[in-house]
C-alpha positions as a printed NumPy array, in Angstrom:
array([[-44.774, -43.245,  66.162],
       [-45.595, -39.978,  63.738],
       [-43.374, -40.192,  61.044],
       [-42.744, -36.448,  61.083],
       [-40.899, -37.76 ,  64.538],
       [-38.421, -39.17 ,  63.179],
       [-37.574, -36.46 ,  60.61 ],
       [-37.012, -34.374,  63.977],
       [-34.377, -36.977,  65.138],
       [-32.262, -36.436,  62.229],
       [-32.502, -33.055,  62.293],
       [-31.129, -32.877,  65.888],
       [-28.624, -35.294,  65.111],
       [-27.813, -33.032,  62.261],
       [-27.835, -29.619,  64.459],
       [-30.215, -28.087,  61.798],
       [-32.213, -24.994,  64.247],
       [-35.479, -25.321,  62.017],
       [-37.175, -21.806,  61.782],
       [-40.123, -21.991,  59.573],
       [-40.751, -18.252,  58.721],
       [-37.26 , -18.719,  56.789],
       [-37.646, -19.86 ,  52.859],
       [-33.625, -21.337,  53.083],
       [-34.683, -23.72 ,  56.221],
       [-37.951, -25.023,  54.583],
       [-35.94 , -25.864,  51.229],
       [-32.673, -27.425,  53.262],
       [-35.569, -29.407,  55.52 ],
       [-37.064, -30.776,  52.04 ],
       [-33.979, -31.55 ,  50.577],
       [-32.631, -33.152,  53.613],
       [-35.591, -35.852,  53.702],
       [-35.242, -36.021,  50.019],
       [-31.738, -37.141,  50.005],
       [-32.453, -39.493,  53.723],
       [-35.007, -41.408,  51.313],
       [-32.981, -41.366,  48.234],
       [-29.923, -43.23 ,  50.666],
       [-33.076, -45.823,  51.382],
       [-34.454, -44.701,  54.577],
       [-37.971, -44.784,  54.355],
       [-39.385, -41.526,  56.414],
       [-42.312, -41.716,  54.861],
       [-42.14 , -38.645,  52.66 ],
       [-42.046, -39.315,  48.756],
       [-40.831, -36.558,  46.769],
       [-41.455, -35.424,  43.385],
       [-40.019, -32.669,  41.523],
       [-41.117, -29.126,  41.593],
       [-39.264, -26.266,  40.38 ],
       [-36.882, -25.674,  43.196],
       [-35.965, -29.714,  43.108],
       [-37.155, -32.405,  45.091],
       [-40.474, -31.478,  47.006],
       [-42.88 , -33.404,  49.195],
       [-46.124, -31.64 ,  50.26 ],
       [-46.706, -33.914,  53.076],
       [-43.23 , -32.825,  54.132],
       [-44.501, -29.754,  54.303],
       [-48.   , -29.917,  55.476],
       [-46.225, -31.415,  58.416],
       [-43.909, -28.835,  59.051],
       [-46.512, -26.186,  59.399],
       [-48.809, -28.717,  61.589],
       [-46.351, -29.592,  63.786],
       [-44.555, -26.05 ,  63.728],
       [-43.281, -26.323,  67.506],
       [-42.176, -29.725,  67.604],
       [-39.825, -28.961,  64.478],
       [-38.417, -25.228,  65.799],
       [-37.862, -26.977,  68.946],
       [-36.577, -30.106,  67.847],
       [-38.85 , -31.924,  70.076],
       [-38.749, -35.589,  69.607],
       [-38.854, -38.992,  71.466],
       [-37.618, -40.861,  68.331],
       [-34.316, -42.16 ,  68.467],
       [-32.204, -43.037,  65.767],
       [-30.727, -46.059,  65.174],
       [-26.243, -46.268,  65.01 ],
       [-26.844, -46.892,  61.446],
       [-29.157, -43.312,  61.244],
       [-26.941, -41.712,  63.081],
       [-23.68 , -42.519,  60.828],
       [-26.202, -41.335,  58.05 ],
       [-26.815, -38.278,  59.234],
       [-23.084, -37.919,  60.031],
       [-22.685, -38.549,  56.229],
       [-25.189, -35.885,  55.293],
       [-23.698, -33.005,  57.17 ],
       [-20.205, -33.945,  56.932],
       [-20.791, -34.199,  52.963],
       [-22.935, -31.074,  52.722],
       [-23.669, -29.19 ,  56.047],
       [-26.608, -27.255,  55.661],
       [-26.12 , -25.237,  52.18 ],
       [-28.878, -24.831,  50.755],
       [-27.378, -24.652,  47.398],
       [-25.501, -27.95 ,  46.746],
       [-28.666, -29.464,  48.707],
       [-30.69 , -28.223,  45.601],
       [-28.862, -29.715,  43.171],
       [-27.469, -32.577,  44.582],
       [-31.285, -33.784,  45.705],
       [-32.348, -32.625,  41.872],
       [-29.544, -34.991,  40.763],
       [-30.092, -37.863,  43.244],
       [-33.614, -37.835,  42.027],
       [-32.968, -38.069,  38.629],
       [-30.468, -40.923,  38.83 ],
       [-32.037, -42.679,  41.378],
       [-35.915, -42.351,  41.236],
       [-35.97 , -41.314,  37.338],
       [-33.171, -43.558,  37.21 ],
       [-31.519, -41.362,  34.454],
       [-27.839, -42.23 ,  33.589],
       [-24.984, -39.726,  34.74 ],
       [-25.258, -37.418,  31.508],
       [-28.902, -37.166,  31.583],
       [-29.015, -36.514,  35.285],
       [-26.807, -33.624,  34.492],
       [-28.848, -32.062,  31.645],
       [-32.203, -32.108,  33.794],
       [-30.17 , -30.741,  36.977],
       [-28.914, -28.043,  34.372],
       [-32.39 , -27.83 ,  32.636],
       [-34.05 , -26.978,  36.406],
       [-31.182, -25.041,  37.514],
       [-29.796, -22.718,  34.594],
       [-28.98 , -20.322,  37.506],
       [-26.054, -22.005,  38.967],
       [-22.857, -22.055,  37.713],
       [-20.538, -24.743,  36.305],
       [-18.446, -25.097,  39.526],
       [-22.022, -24.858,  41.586],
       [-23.186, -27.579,  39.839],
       [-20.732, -29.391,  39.689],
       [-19.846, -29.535,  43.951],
       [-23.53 , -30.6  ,  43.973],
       [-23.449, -33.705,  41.965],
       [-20.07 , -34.6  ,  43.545],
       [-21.464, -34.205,  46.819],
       [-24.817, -36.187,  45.657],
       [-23.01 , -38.715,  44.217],
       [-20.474, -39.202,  47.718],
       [-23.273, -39.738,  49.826],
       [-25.994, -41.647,  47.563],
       [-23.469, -44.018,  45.334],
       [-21.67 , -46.692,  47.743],
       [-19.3  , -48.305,  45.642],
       [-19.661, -52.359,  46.085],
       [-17.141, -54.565,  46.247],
       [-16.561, -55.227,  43.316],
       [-16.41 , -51.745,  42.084],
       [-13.502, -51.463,  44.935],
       [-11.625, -54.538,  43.178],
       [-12.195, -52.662,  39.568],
       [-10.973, -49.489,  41.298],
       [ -7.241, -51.286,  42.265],
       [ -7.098, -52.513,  39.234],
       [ -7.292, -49.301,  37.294],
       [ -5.523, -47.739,  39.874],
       [ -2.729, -50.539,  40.71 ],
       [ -0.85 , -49.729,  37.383],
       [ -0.196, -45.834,  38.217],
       [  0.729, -46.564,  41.68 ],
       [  3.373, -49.271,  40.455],
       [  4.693, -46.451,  37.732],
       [  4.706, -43.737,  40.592],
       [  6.779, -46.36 ,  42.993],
       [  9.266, -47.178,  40.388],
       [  9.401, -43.359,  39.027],
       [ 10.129, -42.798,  43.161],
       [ 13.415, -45.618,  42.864],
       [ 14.694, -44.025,  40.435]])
C-alpha cells in the first residue's frame, strides 16, 4: 500500500475536507502527519523544520500528485483501533486549528526529534513564532504536550504522591 493511503485514512477518521487550493488545509495536513509521527506512527513522512514549523516535502509532493484521492478522501486503507483512538486524540485535543497545530508540531519537534528540554522547546517555538501571543503559545504546547507526553506509570505513582498530601488537607479542611 502507498503510504500517502494511509495519511487519507486518518484524515477521514479525523473529518478533515482536504482542499488543496487553501494555504490553512495544506499547513493543518503537514502538521497533522507531523504530530501522527511525533506520537510514533510511522507514515512515512519525516519532517524537518521550515519556517512555518514542521514540514515534509514528500508530504507535499504527494498531496499535489495525488490531488483527488486527498480532496476526496479516497482510500482503501484502514486504520487500525489503536489509529483510530489516535486520531480521536488528535482532534479531540486540537480539532483542526491551524494555529495551535503550528506551534504545538514546532514544539513536539523540538522536544521530541531535537530532543530539547521543556525551556528550550519554548524559546525555539517563540524564536519561530514571535507572532503569537503568550496565551497562543501557550494552548499550543499544552495541547502538544496532552497528546505527545503519556505519562508512565510511574510518573502516575509520583503524581499521587505529590498530589495525595493536598487532597488529605482538602478532606480534613471539608470535616471541619
Amino acid at each position: 500500500m502507498k503510504k500517502h493511503k494511509k495519511v487519507i485514512a486518518f484524515f477521514k477518521e479525523l473529518g478533515f475536507a482536504f482542499t488543496i487550493s487553501r494555504f490553512d488545509d495544506r499547513l493543518i495536513a503537514q502538521k497533522l502527519v507531523c504530530l501522527l509521527e511525533l506520537r510514533g506512527i510511522n507514515l512515512g513522512y519525516p519532517c524537518s523544520i521550515y519556517v512555518r514549523g514542521p514540514y515534509s516535502p514528500n508530504l507535499t509532493e504527494d498531496l499535489f500528485s495525488f490531488k483527488n484521492e486527498f480532496e476526496n478522501l479516497e482510500t482503501s486503507a484502514r486504520l487500525s483501533s489503536t489509529d483510530k483512538e489516535t486520531a480521536g486524540d488528535l482532534g479531540r485535543i486540537f480539532g483542526l486549528k491551524p494555529v495551535p497545530l503550528e506551534i504545538g508540531a514546532t514544539y513536539g519537534y523540538y522536544a521530541i526529534s531535537q530532543n530539547c528540554d521543556p525551556l528550550e522547546a519554548l524559546r525555539q517555538v517563540k524564536r519561530l513564532k514571535p507572532f503569537y501571543s503568550e496565551a497562543q503559545v501557550a494552548l499550543g504546547i499544552s495541547k502538544a504536550k496532552e497528546f505527545l507526553f503519556r505519562p508512565t506509570p510511574g510518573d502516575l505513582e509520583e503524581l499521587k504522591k505529590e498530589t495525595g498530601i493536598w487532597q488529605r488537607a482538602s478532606l480534613k479542611t471539608l470535616e471541619h
